[in-house]
Tab-separated table of C-alpha atoms and ligand atoms in Angstrom:
chain	number	residue	atom	x	y	z
D	1	UNK	CA	14.464	31.135	-14.107
D	2	UNK	CA	11.822	29.476	-16.280
D	3	UNK	CA	13.151	26.120	-17.395
D	4	UNK	CA	11.629	23.296	-19.544
D	5	UNK	CA	12.852	19.888	-19.429
D	6	UNK	CA	12.118	17.283	-22.356
D	7	UNK	CA	12.240	13.620	-20.903
D	8	UNK	CA	11.597	12.737	-17.386
D	9	UNK	CA	13.829	9.721	-17.174
D	10	UNK	CA	17.123	9.331	-14.864
D	11	UNK	CA	18.692	12.438	-16.231
D	12	UNK	CA	15.470	14.733	-17.153
D	13	UNK	CA	13.827	14.023	-13.899
D	14	UNK	CA	17.005	14.279	-11.586
D	15	UNK	CA	17.895	17.928	-13.453
D	16	UNK	CA	14.540	19.112	-13.360
D	17	UNK	CA	14.058	18.399	-9.717
D	18	UNK	CA	17.495	19.787	-8.771
D	19	UNK	CA	16.737	23.087	-10.854
D	20	UNK	CA	13.430	23.402	-8.871
D	21	UNK	CA	15.181	22.950	-5.612
D	22	UNK	CA	17.327	25.952	-6.348
D	23	UNK	CA	14.058	27.954	-7.071
D	24	UNK	CA	13.549	27.836	-10.606
D	25	UNK	CA	10.192	26.988	-12.160
D	26	UNK	CA	10.500	23.783	-14.075
D	27	UNK	CA	8.176	22.196	-16.568
D	28	UNK	CA	9.118	18.681	-17.211
D	29	UNK	CA	7.566	17.147	-20.508
D	30	UNK	CA	7.423	13.596	-21.459
D	31	UNK	CA	5.581	11.507	-24.355
D	32	UNK	CA	4.973	8.905	-21.913
D	33	UNK	CA	1.260	9.777	-21.022
D	34	UNK	CA	1.345	7.177	-18.256
D	35	UNK	CA	4.801	8.520	-16.576
D	36	UNK	CA	3.473	11.928	-16.415
D	37	UNK	CA	0.200	11.070	-14.790
D	38	UNK	CA	1.930	8.930	-12.219
D	39	UNK	CA	4.323	11.784	-11.401
D	40	UNK	CA	1.466	14.196	-11.204
D	41	UNK	CA	-0.177	11.853	-8.699
D	42	UNK	CA	3.438	12.058	-6.675
D	43	UNK	CA	4.451	8.497	-7.854
D	44	UNK	CA	7.997	8.261	-8.475
D	45	UNK	CA	8.973	5.909	-11.543
D	46	UNK	CA	12.503	5.214	-10.564
D	47	UNK	CA	14.487	4.716	-7.299
D	48	UNK	CA	16.929	7.099	-6.855
D	49	UNK	CA	18.149	8.201	-3.265
D	50	UNK	CA	16.968	11.582	-2.111
D	51	UNK	CA	14.730	12.122	-5.151
D	52	UNK	CA	11.323	11.305	-3.952
D	53	UNK	CA	11.039	13.956	-1.105
D	54	UNK	CA	12.725	16.520	-3.274
D	55	UNK	CA	10.155	15.778	-6.093
D	56	UNK	CA	7.425	15.955	-3.581
D	57	UNK	CA	8.010	19.234	-2.076
D	58	UNK	CA	8.988	21.048	-5.314
D	59	UNK	CA	5.804	19.581	-6.848
D	60	UNK	CA	3.683	20.968	-3.827
D	61	UNK	CA	5.153	24.274	-4.060
D	62	UNK	CA	4.367	24.521	-7.643
D	63	UNK	CA	8.075	24.828	-8.861
D	64	UNK	CA	7.878	21.416	-10.478
D	65	UNK	CA	5.056	20.656	-13.051
D	66	UNK	CA	4.545	17.436	-15.186
D	67	UNK	CA	2.888	17.534	-18.376
D	68	UNK	CA	2.606	15.929	-21.933
D	69	UNK	CA	1.737	19.371	-23.356
D	70	UNK	CA	4.907	20.296	-25.438
D	71	UNK	CA	3.481	23.470	-26.600
D	72	UNK	CA	2.663	25.158	-23.271
D	73	UNK	CA	6.033	23.481	-21.789
D	74	UNK	CA	8.126	25.432	-24.774
D	75	UNK	CA	6.226	28.592	-24.026
D	76	UNK	CA	7.272	28.313	-20.560
D	77	UNK	CA	11.174	27.913	-20.900
D	78	UNK	CA	13.930	30.641	-21.484
D	79	UNK	CA	16.035	27.301	-21.429
D	80	UNK	CA	14.722	24.175	-22.978
D	81	UNK	CA	16.625	21.015	-22.018
D	82	UNK	CA	16.688	18.028	-24.322
D	83	UNK	CA	17.251	14.859	-21.833
D	84	UNK	CA	15.466	12.188	-23.863
D	85	UNK	CA	17.040	8.826	-24.585
D	86	UNK	CA	19.858	7.788	-27.341
D	87	UNK	CA	19.458	4.089	-27.191
D	88	UNK	CA	21.838	2.134	-29.651
D	89	UNK	CA	20.854	1.913	-33.238
D	90	UNK	CA	21.232	-1.481	-35.179
D	91	UNK	CA	24.904	-0.927	-35.887
D	92	UNK	CA	25.767	0.566	-32.391
D	93	UNK	CA	25.834	4.125	-33.450
D	94	UNK	CA	23.367	6.467	-30.915
D	95	UNK	CA	19.919	6.717	-32.357
D	96	UNK	CA	18.990	10.232	-32.452
D	97	UNK	CA	15.275	9.988	-33.478
D	98	UNK	CA	14.147	11.214	-29.944
D	99	UNK	CA	16.512	13.910	-29.682
D	100	UNK	CA	15.626	15.207	-33.271
D	101	UNK	CA	11.841	14.858	-32.661
D	102	UNK	CA	12.239	17.139	-29.774
D	103	UNK	CA	14.203	19.499	-31.750
D	104	UNK	CA	11.389	19.639	-34.268
D	105	UNK	CA	8.876	20.070	-31.454
D	106	UNK	CA	10.880	23.019	-30.156
D	107	UNK	CA	10.983	24.830	-33.691
D	108	UNK	CA	7.368	24.363	-33.943
D	109	UNK	CA	6.479	26.089	-30.657
D	110	UNK	CA	9.032	28.588	-29.617
D	111	UNK	CA	7.957	32.158	-29.545
D	112	UNK	CA	10.923	34.282	-28.591
D	113	UNK	CA	14.461	33.793	-27.880
D	114	UNK	CA	15.237	30.274	-26.411
D	115	UNK	CA	18.520	28.366	-25.487
D	116	UNK	CA	18.057	24.913	-26.410
D	117	UNK	CA	20.384	22.710	-23.965
D	118	UNK	CA	21.196	19.214	-25.130
D	119	UNK	CA	21.921	17.043	-22.126
D	120	UNK	CA	21.340	13.740	-23.923
D	121	UNK	CA	24.622	11.871	-24.818
D	122	UNK	CA	24.970	12.461	-28.392
D	123	UNK	CA	27.533	11.872	-31.350
D	124	UNK	CA	29.692	14.655	-32.113
D	125	UNK	CA	28.158	17.061	-34.536
D	126	UNK	CA	24.753	16.712	-33.030
D	127	UNK	CA	24.418	20.197	-31.779
D	128	UNK	CA	24.575	21.458	-35.700
D	129	UNK	CA	22.109	18.780	-36.530
D	130	UNK	CA	19.598	19.961	-33.814
D	131	UNK	CA	20.347	23.644	-34.829
D	132	UNK	CA	19.622	22.737	-38.425
D	133	UNK	CA	16.209	20.999	-37.588
D	134	UNK	CA	15.108	23.714	-35.501
D	135	UNK	CA	15.939	26.277	-38.175
D	136	UNK	CA	14.314	24.315	-40.858
D	137	UNK	CA	11.116	23.970	-38.768
D	138	UNK	CA	11.039	27.730	-37.951
D	139	UNK	CA	11.303	28.377	-41.597
D	140	UNK	CA	8.531	25.974	-42.674
D	141	UNK	CA	6.600	28.060	-40.126
D	142	UNK	CA	7.688	31.328	-41.754
D	143	UNK	CA	8.943	32.405	-38.451
D	144	UNK	CA	12.181	34.262	-37.775
D	145	UNK	CA	13.039	33.514	-33.908
D	146	UNK	CA	16.375	33.564	-32.420
D	147	UNK	CA	17.918	30.305	-30.671
D	148	UNK	CA	20.947	29.031	-29.744
D	149	UNK	CA	21.986	25.555	-29.262
D	150	UNK	CA	24.290	24.548	-26.414
D	151	UNK	CA	25.767	21.143	-25.703
D	152	UNK	CA	25.714	20.526	-21.906
D	153	UNK	CA	26.591	16.784	-21.341
D	154	UNK	CA	25.481	15.287	-18.127
D	155	UNK	CA	27.987	13.287	-15.608
D	156	UNK	CA	25.461	12.236	-12.917
D	157	UNK	CA	25.911	8.757	-11.618
D	158	UNK	CA	22.772	6.721	-11.040
D	159	UNK	CA	22.410	5.701	-7.511
D	160	UNK	CA	24.036	9.169	-6.397
D	161	UNK	CA	22.403	11.138	-9.182
D	162	UNK	CA	20.814	13.797	-6.770
D	163	UNK	CA	24.403	14.464	-5.069
D	164	UNK	CA	26.155	14.556	-8.508
D	165	UNK	CA	23.359	17.080	-9.685
D	166	UNK	CA	23.550	19.484	-6.562
D	167	UNK	CA	27.400	19.519	-6.344
D	168	UNK	CA	28.469	18.553	-9.704
D	169	UNK	CA	32.424	18.236	-10.437
D	170	UNK	CA	32.260	19.999	-13.545
D	171	UNK	CA	29.555	21.577	-15.851
D	172	UNK	CA	30.655	21.358	-19.179
D	173	UNK	CA	29.109	23.865	-21.957
D	174	UNK	CA	29.916	23.559	-25.559
D	175	UNK	CA	28.581	26.855	-27.252
D	176	UNK	CA	29.510	29.321	-29.744
D	177	UNK	CA	27.008	32.014	-28.372
D	178	UNK	CA	28.077	34.264	-25.521
D	179	UNK	CA	24.365	35.040	-24.859
D	180	UNK	CA	23.458	31.402	-24.477
D	181	UNK	CA	26.639	30.884	-22.080
D	182	UNK	CA	25.298	33.839	-19.935
D	183	UNK	CA	21.853	32.325	-19.588
D	184	UNK	CA	23.331	29.205	-18.650
D	185	UNK	CA	25.867	30.750	-16.271
D	186	UNK	CA	22.936	32.458	-14.432
D	187	UNK	CA	20.932	29.033	-14.269
D	188	UNK	CA	24.022	27.273	-12.869
D	189	UNK	CA	25.176	30.164	-10.454
D	190	UNK	CA	23.641	28.298	-7.329
D	191	UNK	CA	25.606	25.305	-8.227
D	192	UNK	CA	28.882	27.032	-8.994
D	193	UNK	CA	29.391	29.111	-5.598
D	194	UNK	CA	32.073	27.203	-3.762
D	195	UNK	CA	34.513	27.309	-6.801
D	196	UNK	CA	34.345	27.576	-10.836
D	197	UNK	CA	32.985	24.460	-12.057
D	198	UNK	CA	31.964	25.907	-15.556
D	199	UNK	CA	34.035	24.549	-18.499
D	200	UNK	CA	33.345	26.279	-21.548
D	201	UNK	CA	34.325	25.011	-24.891
D	202	UNK	CA	33.179	24.496	-28.438
D	203	UNK	CA	29.993	22.043	-28.793
D	204	UNK	CA	32.121	19.152	-30.696
D	205	UNK	CA	34.789	19.157	-27.641
D	206	UNK	CA	31.692	19.101	-25.218
D	207	UNK	CA	30.170	16.068	-26.968
D	208	UNK	CA	33.223	14.468	-27.035
D	209	UNK	CA	33.923	15.018	-23.437
D	210	UNK	CA	31.062	12.901	-22.489
D	211	UNK	CA	32.082	9.774	-24.294
D	212	UNK	CA	35.528	10.292	-23.318
D	213	UNK	CA	34.497	10.243	-19.596
D	214	UNK	CA	32.377	6.826	-19.961
D	215	UNK	CA	34.996	5.381	-22.340
D	216	UNK	CA	37.669	6.045	-19.707
D	217	UNK	CA	35.610	4.678	-17.002
D	218	UNK	CA	34.652	1.659	-18.856
D	219	UNK	CA	38.141	1.119	-19.865
D	220	UNK	CA	39.427	1.124	-15.943
D	221	UNK	CA	36.997	-1.615	-15.335
D	222	UNK	CA	37.608	-3.955	-18.243
D	223	UNK	CA	41.375	-3.308	-17.551
D	224	UNK	CA	41.005	-4.534	-13.982
D	225	UNK	CA	38.856	-7.449	-15.216
D	226	UNK	CA	41.582	-8.400	-17.703
D	227	UNK	CA	44.122	-8.352	-14.932
D	228	UNK	CA	41.721	-10.289	-12.812
D	229	UNK	CA	41.713	-12.987	-15.358
D	230	UNK	CA	45.455	-13.046	-15.311
D	231	UNK	CA	45.528	-13.173	-11.679
D	232	UNK	CA	43.274	-15.901	-11.528
D	233	UNK	CA	45.619	-17.789	-13.941
D	234	UNK	CA	48.967	-17.290	-12.223
D	235	UNK	CA	47.719	-17.663	-8.428
D	236	UNK	CA	47.619	-14.194	-7.528
D	237	UNK	CA	44.931	-12.168	-5.728
D	238	UNK	CA	43.566	-9.391	-7.732
D	239	UNK	CA	42.237	-7.689	-4.496
D	240	UNK	CA	45.994	-7.389	-3.164
D	241	UNK	CA	46.992	-6.106	-6.798
D	242	UNK	CA	44.341	-3.495	-6.551
D	243	UNK	CA	45.359	-2.240	-3.190
D	244	UNK	CA	49.005	-2.349	-4.448
D	245	UNK	CA	48.303	-0.242	-7.619
D	246	UNK	CA	45.744	2.136	-5.991
D	247	UNK	CA	48.180	3.719	-3.696
D	248	UNK	CA	50.178	5.049	-6.617
D	249	UNK	CA	48.400	8.559	-6.890
D	250	UNK	CA	49.025	8.520	-10.648
D	251	UNK	CA	46.323	5.344	-10.745
D	252	UNK	CA	44.202	6.069	-7.511
D	253	UNK	CA	41.652	3.847	-5.696
D	254	UNK	CA	38.609	4.794	-7.728
D	255	UNK	CA	36.832	2.695	-10.242
D	256	UNK	CA	39.554	-0.332	-10.412
D	257	UNK	CA	37.288	-2.824	-8.817
D	258	UNK	CA	36.973	-6.337	-10.760
D	259	UNK	CA	33.632	-7.758	-11.095
D	260	UNK	CA	30.880	-9.201	-13.198
D	261	UNK	CA	31.317	-6.583	-15.954
D	262	UNK	CA	29.898	-3.298	-16.391
D	263	UNK	CA	26.221	-2.756	-17.431
D	264	UNK	CA	23.653	-0.040	-16.993
D	265	UNK	CA	22.193	2.287	-19.763
D	266	UNK	CA	25.274	4.206	-20.480
D	267	UNK	CA	28.703	2.492	-20.485
D	268	UNK	CA	27.992	-0.335	-23.085
D	269	UNK	CA	26.038	2.061	-25.186
D	270	UNK	CA	28.311	4.891	-24.950
D	271	UNK	CA	31.842	2.674	-25.592
D	272	UNK	CA	30.016	1.146	-28.835
D	273	UNK	CA	28.625	4.649	-30.059
D	274	UNK	CA	32.224	6.120	-29.467
D	275	UNK	CA	33.605	3.355	-31.401
D	276	UNK	CA	31.187	3.911	-34.251
D	277	UNK	CA	31.805	7.801	-34.169
D	278	UNK	CA	35.574	6.910	-34.780
D	279	UNK	CA	34.635	4.246	-37.701
D	280	UNK	CA	32.367	6.730	-39.469
D	281	UNK	CA	35.506	9.239	-39.441
D	282	UNK	CA	37.971	6.519	-40.617
D	283	UNK	CA	39.357	5.531	-37.413
D	284	UNK	CA	39.577	2.068	-35.928
D	285	UNK	CA	39.410	2.581	-32.271
D	286	UNK	CA	41.162	-0.794	-31.105
D	287	UNK	CA	41.317	-0.115	-27.542
D	288	UNK	CA	37.432	0.419	-27.423
D	289	UNK	CA	36.880	-2.716	-29.287
D	290	UNK	CA	38.878	-4.376	-26.546
D	291	UNK	CA	37.214	-2.881	-23.776
D	292	UNK	CA	33.773	-3.821	-25.129
D	293	UNK	CA	35.250	-7.505	-25.820
D	294	UNK	CA	36.516	-7.904	-22.378
D	295	UNK	CA	33.398	-6.682	-20.813
D	296	UNK	CA	31.132	-8.986	-22.904
D	297	UNK	CA	33.378	-11.789	-21.807
D	298	UNK	CA	33.397	-10.985	-18.082
D	299	UNK	CA	29.429	-10.808	-18.049
D	300	UNK	CA	29.703	-14.673	-18.582
D	301	UNK	CA	32.313	-15.115	-15.889
D	302	UNK	CA	29.898	-16.168	-13.053
D	303	UNK	CA	28.242	-18.571	-15.290
D	304	UNK	CA	31.396	-20.121	-16.108
D	305	UNK	CA	32.427	-20.495	-12.372
D	306	UNK	CA	29.094	-21.995	-11.704
D	307	UNK	CA	29.426	-24.488	-14.623
D	308	UNK	CA	32.674	-25.436	-13.496
D	309	UNK	CA	31.594	-26.003	-10.102
D	310	UNK	CA	28.754	-28.212	-11.108
D	311	UNK	CA	30.788	-29.869	-13.666
D	312	UNK	CA	28.549	-28.580	-16.528
D	313	UNK	CA	25.241	-30.244	-14.775
D	314	UNK	CA	23.356	-26.951	-14.109
D	315	UNK	CA	19.837	-28.456	-15.078
D	316	UNK	CA	17.665	-28.821	-12.122
D	317	UNK	CA	19.826	-26.840	-9.959
D	318	UNK	CA	18.556	-23.751	-8.085
D	319	UNK	CA	20.853	-20.700	-7.806
D	320	UNK	CA	20.241	-17.975	-5.197
D	321	UNK	CA	21.081	-14.390	-6.737
D	322	UNK	CA	21.727	-11.479	-4.381
D	323	UNK	CA	21.563	-8.428	-6.376
D	324	UNK	CA	19.703	-7.546	-9.778
D	325	UNK	CA	20.029	-4.061	-10.400
D	326	UNK	CA	23.190	-3.203	-12.535
D	327	UNK	CA	24.802	-1.441	-9.672
D	328	UNK	CA	23.789	-0.496	-6.001
D	329	UNK	CA	21.278	2.149	-5.158
D	330	UNK	CA	19.131	2.044	-8.328
D	331	UNK	CA	16.498	-0.091	-9.733
D	332	UNK	CA	17.947	0.100	-13.248
D	333	UNK	CA	18.224	-3.299	-15.012
D	334	UNK	CA	19.473	-2.125	-18.291
D	335	UNK	CA	22.258	-4.167	-19.541
D	336	UNK	CA	22.541	-5.551	-15.854
D	337	UNK	CA	25.108	-8.372	-15.489
D	338	UNK	CA	22.551	-10.473	-13.604
D	339	UNK	CA	20.152	-10.469	-16.741
D	340	UNK	CA	22.996	-12.215	-18.602
D	341	UNK	CA	23.615	-14.566	-15.939
D	342	UNK	CA	19.888	-15.428	-15.124
D	343	UNK	CA	19.227	-16.104	-19.067
D	344	UNK	CA	22.102	-18.421	-19.297
D	345	UNK	CA	21.231	-20.352	-16.069
D	346	UNK	CA	17.719	-20.718	-17.630
D	347	UNK	CA	19.009	-22.027	-21.070
D	348	UNK	CA	21.083	-24.424	-18.849
D	349	UNK	CA	17.801	-25.424	-17.115
D	350	UNK	CA	18.699	-24.008	-13.735
D	351	UNK	CA	16.177	-22.220	-11.642
D	352	UNK	CA	16.651	-18.638	-9.871
D	353	UNK	CA	15.590	-17.495	-6.399
D	354	UNK	CA	16.530	-13.991	-6.566
D	355	UNK	CA	16.653	-10.669	-4.136
D	356	UNK	CA	17.334	-7.051	-4.600
D	357	UNK	CA	16.663	-4.207	-2.561
D	358	UNK	CA	15.177	-2.207	-5.283
D	359	UNK	CA	14.940	-3.969	-8.540
D	360	UNK	CA	12.449	-6.680	-8.076
D	361	UNK	CA	9.528	-4.775	-9.497
D	362	UNK	CA	11.723	-4.040	-12.436
D	363	UNK	CA	12.811	-7.603	-12.816
D	364	UNK	CA	9.023	-8.711	-12.794
D	365	UNK	CA	8.385	-6.110	-15.358
D	366	UNK	CA	11.056	-7.365	-17.651
D	367	UNK	CA	10.647	-11.260	-17.226
D	368	UNK	CA	7.086	-11.394	-16.200
D	369	UNK	CA	6.054	-14.634	-14.227
D	370	UNK	CA	8.064	-17.683	-15.022
D	371	UNK	CA	8.376	-20.906	-13.303
D	372	UNK	CA	12.253	-20.625	-13.185
D	373	UNK	CA	12.225	-17.045	-11.381
D	374	UNK	CA	11.141	-16.886	-7.938
D	375	UNK	CA	11.673	-12.969	-6.689
D	376	UNK	CA	12.042	-13.069	-3.085
D	377	UNK	CA	11.152	-10.237	-0.636
D	378	UNK	CA	14.065	-11.051	1.598
D	379	UNK	CA	17.838	-12.074	1.151
D	380	UNK	CA	17.688	-14.935	3.318
D	381	UNK	CA	14.410	-16.108	1.846
D	382	UNK	CA	16.235	-16.571	-1.732
D	383	UNK	CA	18.566	-19.180	-0.143
D	384	UNK	CA	15.700	-21.705	0.885
D	385	UNK	CA	15.692	-24.415	-1.546
D	386	UNK	CA	18.910	-23.080	-3.364
D	387	UNK	CA	22.015	-25.295	-3.934
D	388	UNK	CA	24.604	-22.138	-3.920
D	389	UNK	CA	24.432	-18.270	-3.523
D	390	UNK	CA	25.745	-15.590	-6.166
D	391	UNK	CA	26.247	-12.327	-5.319
D	392	UNK	CA	26.172	-9.888	-8.339
D	393	UNK	CA	25.394	-6.315	-7.030
D	394	UNK	CA	27.426	-4.801	-4.332
D	395	UNK	CA	24.517	-3.363	-2.162
D	396	UNK	CA	25.502	-2.310	1.125
D	397	UNK	CA	22.993	-4.809	3.131
D	398	UNK	CA	25.127	-7.685	1.477
D	399	UNK	CA	28.395	-6.625	2.735
D	400	UNK	CA	28.400	-8.322	6.193
D	401	UNK	CA	25.933	-11.221	5.952
D	402	UNK	CA	25.304	-14.072	8.319
D	403	UNK	CA	27.654	-16.795	7.069
D	404	UNK	CA	26.556	-19.310	9.346
D	405	UNK	CA	22.876	-18.914	8.140
D	406	UNK	CA	24.037	-19.058	4.580
D	407	UNK	CA	25.646	-22.393	5.202
D	408	UNK	CA	22.872	-23.640	7.092
D	409	UNK	CA	20.344	-22.819	4.342
D	410	UNK	CA	22.148	-23.630	1.288
D	411	UNK	CA	21.762	-27.310	-0.155
D	412	UNK	CA	25.553	-27.289	-1.031
D	413	UNK	CA	27.166	-24.233	0.588
D	414	UNK	CA	29.071	-22.098	-1.863
D	415	UNK	CA	29.236	-18.613	-2.455
D	416	UNK	CA	30.145	-17.001	-5.923
D	417	UNK	CA	31.254	-13.550	-5.120
D	418	UNK	CA	30.907	-11.620	-8.283
D	419	UNK	CA	32.157	-8.314	-6.692
D	420	UNK	CA	34.812	-9.657	-4.184
D	421	UNK	CA	33.057	-8.607	-1.402
D	422	UNK	CA	34.164	-11.040	1.195
D	423	UNK	CA	37.476	-12.399	2.512
D	424	UNK	CA	37.902	-15.808	1.187
D	425	UNK	CA	38.978	-17.179	4.394
D	426	UNK	CA	36.080	-15.868	6.243
D	427	UNK	CA	33.874	-17.742	4.117
D	428	UNK	CA	35.478	-20.738	3.798
D	429	UNK	CA	36.246	-20.850	7.691
D	430	UNK	CA	32.271	-20.596	7.892
D	431	UNK	CA	32.140	-23.672	5.996
D	432	UNK	CA	31.162	-22.571	2.528
D	433	UNK	CA	33.319	-22.830	-0.591
D	434	UNK	CA	34.317	-19.573	-1.919
D	435	UNK	CA	34.811	-18.516	-5.634
D	436	UNK	CA	35.657	-14.872	-6.422
D	437	UNK	CA	36.867	-12.900	-9.466
D	438	UNK	CA	40.478	-12.942	-10.063
D	439	UNK	CA	41.483	-14.711	-6.694
D	440	UNK	CA	43.756	-17.340	-7.867
D	441	UNK	CA	43.640	-19.414	-4.764
D	442	UNK	CA	40.062	-20.336	-5.531
D	443	UNK	CA	40.790	-21.038	-9.097
D	444	UNK	CA	43.561	-23.536	-8.325
D	445	UNK	CA	41.239	-25.435	-6.006
D	446	UNK	CA	38.480	-25.332	-8.380
D	447	UNK	CA	40.904	-26.713	-11.185
D	448	UNK	CA	41.919	-29.713	-8.893
D	449	UNK	CA	38.348	-30.592	-7.966
D	450	UNK	CA	37.297	-30.434	-11.727
D	451	UNK	CA	40.021	-31.727	-13.830
D	452	UNK	CA	39.222	-31.736	-17.409
D	453	UNK	CA	36.838	-28.576	-17.421
D	454	UNK	CA	38.610	-25.911	-19.801
D	455	UNK	CA	39.050	-22.708	-18.711
D	456	UNK	CA	37.677	-20.194	-21.579
D	457	UNK	CA	40.011	-17.350	-22.599
D	458	UNK	CA	38.777	-13.969	-21.640
D	459	UNK	CA	38.657	-13.069	-25.334
D	460	UNK	CA	36.109	-16.104	-26.008
Z	501	LIG	N1	20.975	7.513	-16.922
Z	501	LIG	C1	22.231	7.961	-16.813
Z	501	LIG	O1	22.657	7.653	-15.831
Z	501	LIG	C2	22.672	9.073	-17.460
Z	501	LIG	C3	23.892	9.853	-17.246
Z	501	LIG	C4	24.389	10.787	-17.995
Z	501	LIG	C5	24.007	11.024	-19.395
Z	501	LIG	N2	22.793	10.078	-19.781
Z	501	LIG	C6	22.400	10.307	-21.112
Z	501	LIG	O2	21.301	11.254	-20.998
Z	501	LIG	C7	19.786	10.757	-21.982
Z	501	LIG	C8	18.628	10.382	-21.228
Z	501	LIG	O3	19.054	9.085	-20.429
Z	501	LIG	P1	18.054	8.767	-19.435
Z	501	LIG	O4	18.721	7.511	-18.679
Z	501	LIG	O5	17.230	9.722	-18.423
Z	501	LIG	O6	16.959	7.983	-20.381
Z	501	LIG	P2	15.615	7.265	-19.804
Z	501	LIG	O7	15.349	6.390	-21.009
Z	501	LIG	O8	15.461	7.192	-18.367
Z	501	LIG	O9	14.263	8.477	-20.280
Z	501	LIG	C9	14.068	9.175	-21.340
Z	501	LIG	C10	12.807	9.742	-21.234
Z	501	LIG	O10	12.424	10.706	-22.632
Z	501	LIG	C11	11.312	10.559	-22.764
Z	501	LIG	N3	11.276	10.718	-24.374
Z	501	LIG	C12	11.209	10.352	-25.566
Z	501	LIG	N4	10.905	11.208	-26.541
Z	501	LIG	C13	10.508	11.968	-25.953
Z	501	LIG	C14	9.967	13.433	-26.641
Z	501	LIG	N5	9.783	13.443	-27.953
Z	501	LIG	N6	9.457	14.263	-25.686
Z	501	LIG	C15	9.504	14.108	-24.406
Z	501	LIG	N7	10.035	13.238	-23.821
Z	501	LIG	C16	10.562	12.032	-24.630
Z	501	LIG	C17	10.887	9.129	-22.652
Z	501	LIG	O11	9.552	8.775	-22.648
Z	501	LIG	C18	11.724	8.787	-21.124
Z	501	LIG	O12	10.698	8.959	-20.097
Z	501	LIG	C19	20.715	9.440	-22.687
Z	501	LIG	O13	21.313	10.212	-23.704
Z	501	LIG	C20	21.633	9.098	-21.931
Z	501	LIG	O14	22.978	8.457	-22.488
Z	501	LIG	C21	22.075	9.086	-18.933
């Protein structure tokens, strides 16, 4: 089939590439001239495992084309996907300006029946707004051309996006037109061979399904972080509690890891946007407010532990940081907990020596050259001249480190384990002080060694 995708970000680029991989002819269009030029030269703007070779061979075979020419792109596609950003507006609601700009462009250029497929995460009712926008633009042209709008939210995870796209758990279609559903049923047939994955519903339910999925996942994380904060205070180990509850099949082991708070381009903005959607419809979403508040507090957790360790004297200290990306297998730094930590450390007068397997370039792009940030090309080089080590992203390469080398390199060996990757006893036996998230034992030791430091409540 002939497909057009607006937006060559994490969603558009992965979706377009996977559709081309199945034999479709895909034109990806973006307003970012530089990005399109790089893609045309074979440079991949994001790190996503497995994506680069797939883009290369589909591009070489001519099934995957990148352009800034919206008119040509729209003339090509039987289905035109909208996969542009929906960043938070000032009040936290999703900013629809890019989605509606694409809708106008579609209205300006379609020549025959087109299925407009919205993949961006958008407030409930956006399919109607896209439909009105396309219709108004067509009418201004004096053109009478059939089109349908389908809501097709995307559930891929950064870091495993190609796999998610090639083997989706479900394909949600929100549509009121059988004709449009049939076009997409045909397009998605290669992804749907093993068993039926298509879940067809109305547009509003599809739009809400996306927010519901992300809000549920964010809730699980904040719930575990809240429990971790309780565990710490009562002298329990949240890791034992996690195993204890995960064995219940109604709870399960997935997504119940305590840590340094959730980040990324989706959970923070989607929880906030859903809260706004509820609010504008006269409902106060108290649970979502709490999920957000717990997360905001959790992102300060490592700084608080560091501050307590150094009895508030962070000025002149050097902190080694392992991990910068908001999660492993991506270079995405949007809302990454590492950013809050670095920024608070800098405000307190500390220096940072950081290593990340993939996000070094992105970190440099965001922060530029600065004297209090040294981005290192090797994990152990980041320890040189550092007082202590903080691990904030759970990259596989950090899971079995050389503790003897860490101890020998750090000035005052202490490890702040923002993802509970390590056994505290193993770390301590290696002669390194250990601090984890929600591991009561470490807190009790800390309290006795830093009397007088008030431990902030999670809601603060
Ligand atoms: N990143 C994820 O993991 C993920 C997962 C599921 C859903 N989503 C949702 O998908 C949407 C896209 O997210 P993303 O992370 O891919 O965004 P992104 O910021 O990585 O990419 C968006 C792209 O759209 C382009 N763009 C903006 N206006 C355009 C226009 N008028 N015409 C053509 N291109 C245009 C931008 O230049 C950019 O390249 C968002 O709504 C997001 O919430 C993201």
